[in-house]
Coordinates of C-alpha atoms in Angstrom, one line a residue:
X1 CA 56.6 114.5 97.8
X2 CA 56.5 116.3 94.4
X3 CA 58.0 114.2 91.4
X4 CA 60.4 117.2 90.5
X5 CA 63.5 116.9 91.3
X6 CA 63.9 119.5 94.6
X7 CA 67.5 118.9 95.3
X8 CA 69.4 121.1 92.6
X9 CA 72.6 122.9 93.8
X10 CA 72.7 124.8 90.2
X11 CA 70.5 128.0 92.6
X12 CA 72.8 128.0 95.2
X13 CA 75.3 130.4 95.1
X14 CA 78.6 128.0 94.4
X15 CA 81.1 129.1 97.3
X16 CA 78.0 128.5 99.7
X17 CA 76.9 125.1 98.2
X18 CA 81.1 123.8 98.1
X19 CA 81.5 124.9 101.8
X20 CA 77.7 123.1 102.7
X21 CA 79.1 119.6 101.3
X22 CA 83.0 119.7 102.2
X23 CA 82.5 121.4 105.6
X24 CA 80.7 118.1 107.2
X25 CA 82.5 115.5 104.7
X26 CA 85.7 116.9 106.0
X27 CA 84.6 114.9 109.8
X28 CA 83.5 112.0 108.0
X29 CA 87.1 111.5 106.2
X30 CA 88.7 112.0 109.2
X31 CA 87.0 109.5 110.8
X32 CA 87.6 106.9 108.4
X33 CA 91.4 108.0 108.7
X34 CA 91.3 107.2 112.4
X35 CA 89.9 103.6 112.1
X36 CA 93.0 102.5 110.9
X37 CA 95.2 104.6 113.3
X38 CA 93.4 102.8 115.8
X39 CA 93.5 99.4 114.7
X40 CA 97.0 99.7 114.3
X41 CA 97.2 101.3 117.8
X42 CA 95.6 98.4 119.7
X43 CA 97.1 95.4 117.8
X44 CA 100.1 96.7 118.1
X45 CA 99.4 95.5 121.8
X46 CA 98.2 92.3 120.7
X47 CA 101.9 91.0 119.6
X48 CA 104.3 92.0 116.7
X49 CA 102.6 89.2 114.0
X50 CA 99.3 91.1 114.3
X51 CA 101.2 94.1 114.1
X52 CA 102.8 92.8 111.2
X53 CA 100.1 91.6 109.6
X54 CA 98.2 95.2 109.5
X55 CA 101.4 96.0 107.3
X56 CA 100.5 93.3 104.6
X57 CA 96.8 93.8 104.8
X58 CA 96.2 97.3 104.6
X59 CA 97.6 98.4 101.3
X60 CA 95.3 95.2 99.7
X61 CA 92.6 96.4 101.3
X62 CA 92.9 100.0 100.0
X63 CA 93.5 98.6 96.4
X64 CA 90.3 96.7 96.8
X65 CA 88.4 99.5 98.4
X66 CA 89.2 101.7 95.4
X67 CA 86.2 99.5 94.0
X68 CA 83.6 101.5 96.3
X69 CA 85.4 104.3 95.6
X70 CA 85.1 104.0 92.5
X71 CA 81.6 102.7 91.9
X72 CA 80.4 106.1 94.4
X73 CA 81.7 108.5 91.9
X74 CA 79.9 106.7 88.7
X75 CA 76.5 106.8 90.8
X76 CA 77.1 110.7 92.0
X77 CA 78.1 111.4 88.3
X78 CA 74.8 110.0 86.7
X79 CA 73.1 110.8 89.4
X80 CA 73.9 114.7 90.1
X81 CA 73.8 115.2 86.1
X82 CA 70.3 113.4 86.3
X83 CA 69.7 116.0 88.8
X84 CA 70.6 118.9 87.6
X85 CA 68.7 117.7 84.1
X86 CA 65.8 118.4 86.7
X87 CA 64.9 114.7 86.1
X88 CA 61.8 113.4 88.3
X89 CA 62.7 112.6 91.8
X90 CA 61.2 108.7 91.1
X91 CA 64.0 108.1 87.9
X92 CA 66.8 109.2 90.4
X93 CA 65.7 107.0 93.1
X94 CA 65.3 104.5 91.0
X95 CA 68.8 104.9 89.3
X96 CA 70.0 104.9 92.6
X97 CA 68.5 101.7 93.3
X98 CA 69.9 100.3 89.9
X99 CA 73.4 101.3 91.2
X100 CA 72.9 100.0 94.7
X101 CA 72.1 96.1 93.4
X102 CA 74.5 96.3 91.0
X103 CA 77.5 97.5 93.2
X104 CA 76.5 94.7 95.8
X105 CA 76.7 92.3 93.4
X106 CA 80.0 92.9 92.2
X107 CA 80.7 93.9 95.5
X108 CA 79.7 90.2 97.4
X109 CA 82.1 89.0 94.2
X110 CA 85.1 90.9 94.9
X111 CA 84.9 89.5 98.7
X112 CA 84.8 86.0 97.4
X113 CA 87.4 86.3 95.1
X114 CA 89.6 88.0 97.9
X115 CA 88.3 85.4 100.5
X116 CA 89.3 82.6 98.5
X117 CA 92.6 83.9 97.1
X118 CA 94.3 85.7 100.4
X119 CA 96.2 82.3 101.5
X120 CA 98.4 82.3 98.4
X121 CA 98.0 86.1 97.7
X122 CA 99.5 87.3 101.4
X123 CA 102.2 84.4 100.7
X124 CA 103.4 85.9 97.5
X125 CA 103.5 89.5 99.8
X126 CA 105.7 87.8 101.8
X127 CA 103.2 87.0 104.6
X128 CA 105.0 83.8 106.6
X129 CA 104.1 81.9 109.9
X130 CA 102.3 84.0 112.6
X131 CA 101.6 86.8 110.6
X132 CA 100.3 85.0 107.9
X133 CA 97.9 83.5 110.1
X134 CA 96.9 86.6 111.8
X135 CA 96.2 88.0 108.1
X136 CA 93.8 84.9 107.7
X137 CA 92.3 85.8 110.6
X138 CA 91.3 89.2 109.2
X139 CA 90.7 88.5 106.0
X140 CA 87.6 86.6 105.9
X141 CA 85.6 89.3 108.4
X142 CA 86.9 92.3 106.7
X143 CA 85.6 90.8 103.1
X144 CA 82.2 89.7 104.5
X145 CA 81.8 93.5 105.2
X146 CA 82.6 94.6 102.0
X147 CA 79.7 94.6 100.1
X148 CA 77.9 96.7 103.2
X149 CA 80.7 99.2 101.8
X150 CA 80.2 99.3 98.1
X151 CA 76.3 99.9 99.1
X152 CA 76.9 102.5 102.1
X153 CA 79.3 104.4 99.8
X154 CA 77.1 104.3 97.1
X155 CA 74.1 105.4 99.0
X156 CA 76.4 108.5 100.5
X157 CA 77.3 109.5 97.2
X158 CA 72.9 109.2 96.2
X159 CA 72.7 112.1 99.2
X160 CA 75.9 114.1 98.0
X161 CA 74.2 114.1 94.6
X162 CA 71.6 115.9 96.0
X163 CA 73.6 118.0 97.6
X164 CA 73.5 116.9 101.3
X165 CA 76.9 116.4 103.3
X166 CA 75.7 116.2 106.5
X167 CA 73.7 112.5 105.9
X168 CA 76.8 110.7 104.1
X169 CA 79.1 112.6 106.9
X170 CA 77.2 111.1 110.1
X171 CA 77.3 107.8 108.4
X172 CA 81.1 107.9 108.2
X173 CA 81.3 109.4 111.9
X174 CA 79.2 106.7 113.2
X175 CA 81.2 103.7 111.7
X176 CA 84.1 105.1 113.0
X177 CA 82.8 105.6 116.1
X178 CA 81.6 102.2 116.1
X179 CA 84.2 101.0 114.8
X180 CA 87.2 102.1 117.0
X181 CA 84.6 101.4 120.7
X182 CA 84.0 98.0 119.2
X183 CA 87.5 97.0 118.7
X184 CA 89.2 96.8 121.7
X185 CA 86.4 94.7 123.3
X186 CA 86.5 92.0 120.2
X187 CA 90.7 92.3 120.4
X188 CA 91.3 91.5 124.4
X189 CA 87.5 90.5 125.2
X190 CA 85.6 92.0 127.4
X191 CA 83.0 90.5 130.0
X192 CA 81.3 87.4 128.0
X193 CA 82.9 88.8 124.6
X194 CA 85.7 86.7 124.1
X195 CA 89.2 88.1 122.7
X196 CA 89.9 87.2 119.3
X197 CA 92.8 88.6 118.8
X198 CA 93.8 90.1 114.9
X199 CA 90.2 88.3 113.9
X200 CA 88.5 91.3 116.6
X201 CA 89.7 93.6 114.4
X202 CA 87.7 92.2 111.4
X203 CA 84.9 91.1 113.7
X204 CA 84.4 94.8 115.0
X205 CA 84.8 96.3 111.9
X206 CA 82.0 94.2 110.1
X207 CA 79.1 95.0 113.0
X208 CA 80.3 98.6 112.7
X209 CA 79.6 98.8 108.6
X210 CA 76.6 96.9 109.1
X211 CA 75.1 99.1 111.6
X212 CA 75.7 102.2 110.0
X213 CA 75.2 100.6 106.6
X214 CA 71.7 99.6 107.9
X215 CA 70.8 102.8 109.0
X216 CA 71.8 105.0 105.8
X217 CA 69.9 102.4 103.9
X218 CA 67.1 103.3 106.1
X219 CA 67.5 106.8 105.5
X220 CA 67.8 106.5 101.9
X221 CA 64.2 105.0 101.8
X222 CA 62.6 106.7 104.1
X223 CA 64.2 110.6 102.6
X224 CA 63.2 108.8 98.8
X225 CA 66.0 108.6 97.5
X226 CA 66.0 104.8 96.7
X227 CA 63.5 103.1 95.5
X228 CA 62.3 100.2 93.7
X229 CA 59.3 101.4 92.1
X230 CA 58.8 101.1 88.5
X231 CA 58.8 104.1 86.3
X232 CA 59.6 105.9 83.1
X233 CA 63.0 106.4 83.0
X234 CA 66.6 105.3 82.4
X235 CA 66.5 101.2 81.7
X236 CA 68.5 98.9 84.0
X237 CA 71.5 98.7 81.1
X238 CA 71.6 102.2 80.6
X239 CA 71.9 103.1 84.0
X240 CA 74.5 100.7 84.8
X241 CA 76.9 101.7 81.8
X242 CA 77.2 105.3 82.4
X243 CA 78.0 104.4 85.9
X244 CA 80.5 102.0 85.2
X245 CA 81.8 104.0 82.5
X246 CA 82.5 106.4 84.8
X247 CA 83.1 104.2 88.0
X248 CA 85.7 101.7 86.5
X249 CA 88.2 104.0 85.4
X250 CA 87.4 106.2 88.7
X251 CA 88.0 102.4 90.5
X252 CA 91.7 102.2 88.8
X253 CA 92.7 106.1 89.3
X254 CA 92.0 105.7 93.3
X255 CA 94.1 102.0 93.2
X256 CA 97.0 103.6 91.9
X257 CA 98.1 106.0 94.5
X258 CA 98.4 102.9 97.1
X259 CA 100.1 100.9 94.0
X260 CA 102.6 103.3 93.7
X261 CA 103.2 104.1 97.2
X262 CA 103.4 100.9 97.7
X263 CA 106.8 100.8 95.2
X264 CA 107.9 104.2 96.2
X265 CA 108.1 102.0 99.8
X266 CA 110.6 99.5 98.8
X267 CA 112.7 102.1 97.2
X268 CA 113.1 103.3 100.3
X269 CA 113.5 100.0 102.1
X270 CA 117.0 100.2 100.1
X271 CA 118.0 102.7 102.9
X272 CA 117.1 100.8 106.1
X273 CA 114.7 99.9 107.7
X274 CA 114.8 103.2 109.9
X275 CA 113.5 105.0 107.0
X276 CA 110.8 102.6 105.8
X277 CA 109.8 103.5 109.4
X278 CA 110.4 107.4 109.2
X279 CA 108.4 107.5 105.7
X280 CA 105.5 105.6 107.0
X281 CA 105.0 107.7 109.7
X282 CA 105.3 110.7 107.5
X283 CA 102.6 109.4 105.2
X284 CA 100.0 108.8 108.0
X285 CA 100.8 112.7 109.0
X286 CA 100.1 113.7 105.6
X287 CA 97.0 111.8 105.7
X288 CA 95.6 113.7 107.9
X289 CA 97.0 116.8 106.2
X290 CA 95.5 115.8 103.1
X291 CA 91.2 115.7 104.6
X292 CA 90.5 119.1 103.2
X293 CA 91.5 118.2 99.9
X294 CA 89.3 115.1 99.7
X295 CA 86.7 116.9 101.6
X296 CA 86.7 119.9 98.6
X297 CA 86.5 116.6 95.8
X298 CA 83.4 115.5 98.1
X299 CA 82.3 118.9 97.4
X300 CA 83.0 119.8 93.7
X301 CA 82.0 116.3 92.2
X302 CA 78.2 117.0 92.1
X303 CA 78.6 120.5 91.9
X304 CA 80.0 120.5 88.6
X305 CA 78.0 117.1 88.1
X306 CA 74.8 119.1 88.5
X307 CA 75.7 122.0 86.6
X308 CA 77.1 119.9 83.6
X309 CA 73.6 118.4 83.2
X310 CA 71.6 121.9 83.9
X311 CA 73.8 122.7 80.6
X312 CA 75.5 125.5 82.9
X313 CA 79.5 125.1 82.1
X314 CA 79.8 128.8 83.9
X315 CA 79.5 127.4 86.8
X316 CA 81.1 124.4 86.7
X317 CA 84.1 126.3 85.9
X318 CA 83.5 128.5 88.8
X319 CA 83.6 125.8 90.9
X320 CA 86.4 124.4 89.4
X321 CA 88.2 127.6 89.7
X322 CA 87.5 128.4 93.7
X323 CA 88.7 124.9 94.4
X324 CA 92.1 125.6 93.1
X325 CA 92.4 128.4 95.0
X326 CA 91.5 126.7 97.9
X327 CA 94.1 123.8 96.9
X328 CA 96.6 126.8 96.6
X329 CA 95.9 128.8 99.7
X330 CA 95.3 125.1 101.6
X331 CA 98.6 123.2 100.3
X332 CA 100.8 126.3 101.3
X333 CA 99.6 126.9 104.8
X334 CA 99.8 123.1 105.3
X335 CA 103.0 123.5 104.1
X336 CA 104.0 126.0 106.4
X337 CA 102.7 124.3 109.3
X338 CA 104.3 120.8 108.5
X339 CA 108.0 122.9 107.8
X340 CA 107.4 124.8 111.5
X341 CA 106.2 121.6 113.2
X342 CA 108.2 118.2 111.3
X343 CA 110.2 117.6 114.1
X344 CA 107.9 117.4 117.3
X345 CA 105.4 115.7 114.8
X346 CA 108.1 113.6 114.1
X347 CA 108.5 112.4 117.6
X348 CA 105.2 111.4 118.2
X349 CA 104.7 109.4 115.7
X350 CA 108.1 107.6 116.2
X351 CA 110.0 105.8 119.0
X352 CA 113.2 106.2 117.4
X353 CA 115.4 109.2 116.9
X354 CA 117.1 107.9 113.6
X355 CA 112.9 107.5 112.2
X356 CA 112.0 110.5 113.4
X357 CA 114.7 112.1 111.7
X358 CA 114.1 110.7 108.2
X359 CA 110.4 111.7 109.2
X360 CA 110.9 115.5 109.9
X361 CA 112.8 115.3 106.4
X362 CA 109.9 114.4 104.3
X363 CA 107.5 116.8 106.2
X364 CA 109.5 119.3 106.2
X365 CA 110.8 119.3 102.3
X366 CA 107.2 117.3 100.7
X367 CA 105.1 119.4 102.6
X368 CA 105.8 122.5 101.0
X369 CA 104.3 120.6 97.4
X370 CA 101.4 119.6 99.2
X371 CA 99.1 122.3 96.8
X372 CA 100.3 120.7 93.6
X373 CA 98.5 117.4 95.1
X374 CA 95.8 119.3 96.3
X375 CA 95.0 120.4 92.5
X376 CA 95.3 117.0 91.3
X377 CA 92.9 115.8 93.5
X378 CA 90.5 118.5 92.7
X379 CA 90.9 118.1 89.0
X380 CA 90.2 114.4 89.7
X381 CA 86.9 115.3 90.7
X382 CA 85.5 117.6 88.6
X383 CA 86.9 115.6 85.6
X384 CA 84.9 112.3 86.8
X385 CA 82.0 114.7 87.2
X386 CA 82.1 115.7 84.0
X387 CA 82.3 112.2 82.7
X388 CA 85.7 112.4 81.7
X389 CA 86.9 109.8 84.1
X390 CA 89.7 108.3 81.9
X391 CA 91.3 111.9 81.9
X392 CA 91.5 111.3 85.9
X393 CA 92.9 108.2 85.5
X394 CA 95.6 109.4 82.6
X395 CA 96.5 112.1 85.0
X396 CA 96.9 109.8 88.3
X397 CA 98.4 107.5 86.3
X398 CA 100.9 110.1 84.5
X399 CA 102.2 111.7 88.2
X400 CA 102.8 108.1 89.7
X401 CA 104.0 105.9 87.4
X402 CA 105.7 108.4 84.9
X403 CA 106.9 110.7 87.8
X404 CA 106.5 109.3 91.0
X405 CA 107.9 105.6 90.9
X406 CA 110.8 105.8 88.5
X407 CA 112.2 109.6 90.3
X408 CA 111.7 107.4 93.4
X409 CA 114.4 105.2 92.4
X410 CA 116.4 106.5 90.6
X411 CA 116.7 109.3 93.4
X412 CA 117.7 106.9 95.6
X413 CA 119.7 105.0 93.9
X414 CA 122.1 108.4 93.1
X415 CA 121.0 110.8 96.4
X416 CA 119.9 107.9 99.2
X417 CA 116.5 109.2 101.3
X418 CA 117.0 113.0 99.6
X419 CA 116.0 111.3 96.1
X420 CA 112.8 110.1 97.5
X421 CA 111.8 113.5 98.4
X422 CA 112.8 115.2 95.5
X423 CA 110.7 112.7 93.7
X424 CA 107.7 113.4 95.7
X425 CA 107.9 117.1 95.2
X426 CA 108.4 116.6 91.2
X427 CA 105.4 114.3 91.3
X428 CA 103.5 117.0 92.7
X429 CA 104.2 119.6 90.7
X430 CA 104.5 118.2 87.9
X431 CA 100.7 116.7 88.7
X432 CA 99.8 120.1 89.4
X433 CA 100.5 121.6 85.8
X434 CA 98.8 118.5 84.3
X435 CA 95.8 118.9 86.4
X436 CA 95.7 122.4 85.2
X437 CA 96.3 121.5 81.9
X438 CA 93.4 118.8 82.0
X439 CA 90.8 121.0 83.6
X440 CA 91.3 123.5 80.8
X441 CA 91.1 121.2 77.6
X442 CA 88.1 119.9 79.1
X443 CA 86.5 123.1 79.5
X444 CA 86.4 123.5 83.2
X445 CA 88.4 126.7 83.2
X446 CA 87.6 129.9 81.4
X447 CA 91.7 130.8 81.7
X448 CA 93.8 129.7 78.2
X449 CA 97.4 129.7 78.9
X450 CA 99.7 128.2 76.0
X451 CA 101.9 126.2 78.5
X452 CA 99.3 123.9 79.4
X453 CA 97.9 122.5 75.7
X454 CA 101.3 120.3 75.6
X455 CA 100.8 117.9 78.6
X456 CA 96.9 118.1 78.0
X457 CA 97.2 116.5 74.4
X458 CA 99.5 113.7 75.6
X459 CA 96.9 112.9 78.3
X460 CA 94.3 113.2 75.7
X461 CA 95.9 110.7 73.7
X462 CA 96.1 108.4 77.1
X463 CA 92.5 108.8 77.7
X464 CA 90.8 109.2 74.9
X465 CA 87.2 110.2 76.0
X466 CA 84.3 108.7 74.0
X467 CA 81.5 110.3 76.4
X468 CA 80.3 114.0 76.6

C-alpha cells in the first residue's frame, strides 16, 4: 500500500463524487430511522409503561447521541482536510486512531455518567412507577452500548473521509437489521431466550452495535485506515484539538434540534393531548422525509473538507452550490407530496380521527417549508467542514431558539395548533436565509447578494471563528 494518500475526491468530478457518498448513506439513515419505529412498534405490545417509557427515553437519548454525532464530524473534518492536503496514508490512519481512543473514552464516560444519573434524571422528566422502572430497565443496556457508537460513528466518518459511502452505509444497514430481528426475540422471548421485556429492547440493541461495531473496526484495519503505528505526523494533542474544536460545537448544534422540539412539544400539549399525538406522528413522517437531506450533509462534509485542504475553495463552493439546489428542488417536491398525501399518511400513523386531523395540518402547511430546512442542514455541513463549526451551531441555535421555541408559543398562546405551524414554517425560512447568509460570509458561495451580509454579521458575532 503506497504511503500517499489514494483516496482524494478533489479529481472527481463533484456532482459524481456527492451522488457516490449520499446515494448509499441515504439507506443507512433510513435504517437507523426504522430502529426506533420498531422499538416503539413492538413495546407498544409489551404494555402502555414500556410504551410510555420510550417517550421519556428517546429524546435523552438523542441529546446524548449528538456526542457521536458530533465527535464524527470533528474526525471527517481533520481527516478529509488531512486528505485532501495529500497527507501520507499512515498520518491519517493514525489520526484516525487518535480520534477513535479518544471518543471511546469520553464515550465509556458519558455512559457512566448517564448510567448513574437516569434514576433522579427520568424522575425530574416526570418518569413515575412502572414507567420509571421500565426506563431503568433500558437505561443501563442502551449506555453500555454507547461507546461501541461513538467508535463505529467515528470509524464511518474515517471511510466517508475518504470518500467511500458504501462501507459506513452497510454498517448502519446491518445494525439495523440486527437490530430490529433481535428485538422481538429479547422483548417476548423466544425458545431458551427469555423475554425481558423494555430491558430486550436495550439488550438487542447493545449485541446489534457490537456486532456491526466489531466488524467496521475490522474493516477499518484491515482497508488501513486505522492504525496504531508510530509515525511522523500530527501529535496526540494536536490531533485531538482540531477535532474537538470542531466536534464540540458540532456535538451542541445536533442536541438542539431535539432540545427545542422537545419545548415546541409542550406548547403544543396546551392544546390536548390529541395534538401532542397528531404532532408526533407528523414529526416521525417528516423524519423520513427529511433522509435525503442528511444523506446530501453525509455527502458534502468531506467534499468541501477535502477541497478546503487541497486549497481548492472553487470547488467547495460548487459543492456547496449543487446541494442547495438539490435542498431546493428536494424540499418542494417533498412538499408537494406531503400537501397531496397528509391525510391518508395521517391515518396510518394515527388511531384517532381528531390526531390524524391535527396531523394532516402540519404536513400539509410545514411541508411546503421543508427546503428552507433542507438548506440549513446543508449549510451545517459544509460550514463544520470548513472548520467553522461555531457558525453551524450560531445558526441552529438562531432558527430554534430565536425562531422556533418563542413563535411556538406565542402562536399558540394567540392562534391554538395554527400558531405552531406558522412557527415551524418561519423557523424554516427564516433558517434558510441565514444558512444562505452563512455559506456566503464564509466563502462557500461565489454569489454576493446585499440581503444576506445583515443576518451573517449577527451570526458572526455569535460565533466568532478563531480557526481557518
Amino acid at each position: 500500500m503506497s504511503d500517499a494518500a489514494p483516496d482524494t475526491l478533489t479529481r472527481t468530478p463533484v456532482a459524481r463524487a456527492l451522488l457516490k457518498i449520499s446515494a448509499p448513506m441515504s439507506l443507512g439513515i433510513l435504517g437507523v430511522l426504522l430502529i426506533g419505529l420498531a422499538d416503539a412498534y413492538f413495546l407498544a405490545r409489551v404494555g402502555e409503561a414500556e410504551l410510555a417509557a420510550i417517550g421519556f427515553v428517546y429524546p435523552v437519548i438523542v441529546a446524548v447521541s449528538a456526542f457521536s454525532i458530533g465527535m464524527s464530524a470533528g474526525a471527517n473534518t481533520a481527516l478529509s482536510q488531512a486528505i485532501g492536503r495529500e497527507a501520507p496514508r499512515p498520518h491519517v490512519a493514525r489520526m484516525t486512531f487518535y480520534a477513535t481512543g479518544f471518543g471511546a473514552a469520553l464515550g465509556c464516560a458519558i455512559a457512566a455518567l448517564l448510567a448513574l444519573s437516569a434514576p433522579w434524571l427520568f424522575a425530574a422528566l416526570g418518569a413515575r412507577g412502572a414507567v420509571l422502572d421500565a426506563v431503568l430497565a433500558y437505561i443501563p443496556w442502551w449506555a453500555a452500548s454507547f461507546p461501541i457508537l461513538v467508535v463505529t460513528m467515528i470509524l464511518n466518518a474515517a471511510f466517508r473521509a475518504a470518500g467511500d459511502g458504501a462501507t459506513p452505509s452497510a454498517m448502519m444497514v446491518l445494525t439495523a437489521v440486527l437490530n430490529i430481528a433481535l428485538t422481538p426475540l429479547f422483548v417476548f422471548g423466544w425458545g431458551p431466550i427469555a423475554a425481558f421485556g423494555m430491558a430486550g429492547a436495550g439488550i438487542a440493541t447493545l449485541i446489534a452495535r457490537a456486532i456491526a461495531g466489531a466488524v467496521v473496526l475490522a474493516l477499518a484495519i484491515r482497508r488501513g485506515r486505522l492504525s496504531a503505528a508510530r509515525c511522523e505526523g500530527p501529535s496526540l494533542r494536536a490531533s485531538i484539538a482540531e477535532m474537538t474544536s470542531v466536534g464540540l460545537p458540532a456535538a451542541l448544534s445536533r442536541a438542539i434540534n431535539p432540545a427545542g422540539m422537545a419545548l415546541v412539544t409542550a406548547a403544543v400539549a396546551t392544546v390536548g393531548d390529541q395534538a401532542v399525538a397528531g404532532f408526533g406522528a407528523a414529526a416521525r413522517v417528516q423524519s423520513v422525509t427529511l433522509v435525503p437531506f442528511f444523506a446530501l450533509s453525509a455527502g458534502l462534509a468531506p467534499i468541501v473538507g477535502q477541497a478546503w485542504g487541497a486549497e481548492l475553495p472553487d470547488r467547495a463552493r460548487e459543492a456547496v452550490r449543487i446541494g442547495t439546489w438539490f435542498a431546493v428542488a428536494y424540499g418542494l417536491i417533498a412538499g408537494l407530496a406531503l400537501w397531496v398525501f397528509a391525510m391518508p399518511l395521517a391515518q396510518l400513523m394515527t388511531d384517532s380521527g381528531t390526531a390524524a386531523e391535527f396531523t394532516a395540518q402540519y404536513l400539509g402547511i410545514v411541508g411546503w417549508s421543508l427546503a428552507g430546512y433542507g438548506l440549513v442542514i446543508a449549510a451545517n455541513a459544509a460550514l463544520t467542514a470548513r472548520s467553522r463549526a461555531a457558525w453551524a451551531l450560531g445558526l441552529s441555535l438562531t432558527r430554534i431558539g430565536l425562531f422556533y421555541v418563542p413563535l411556538a408559543w406565542l402562536g399558540v398562546s394567540l392562534f391554538g395548533y395554527a400558531g405552531i405551524l406558522a412557527a415551524a414554517v418561519i423557523a424554516n425560512a427564516m433558517g434558510a436565509w441565514l444558512a444562505l447568509s452563512a455559506t456566503q460570509v464564509n466563502d462557500l458561495t461565489r454569489a454576493r447578494w446585499r440581503f444576506l451580509t445583515a443576518p451573517a454579521a449577527a451570526m458572526q458575532r455569535l460565533s466568532r471563528p478563531r480557526h481557518g
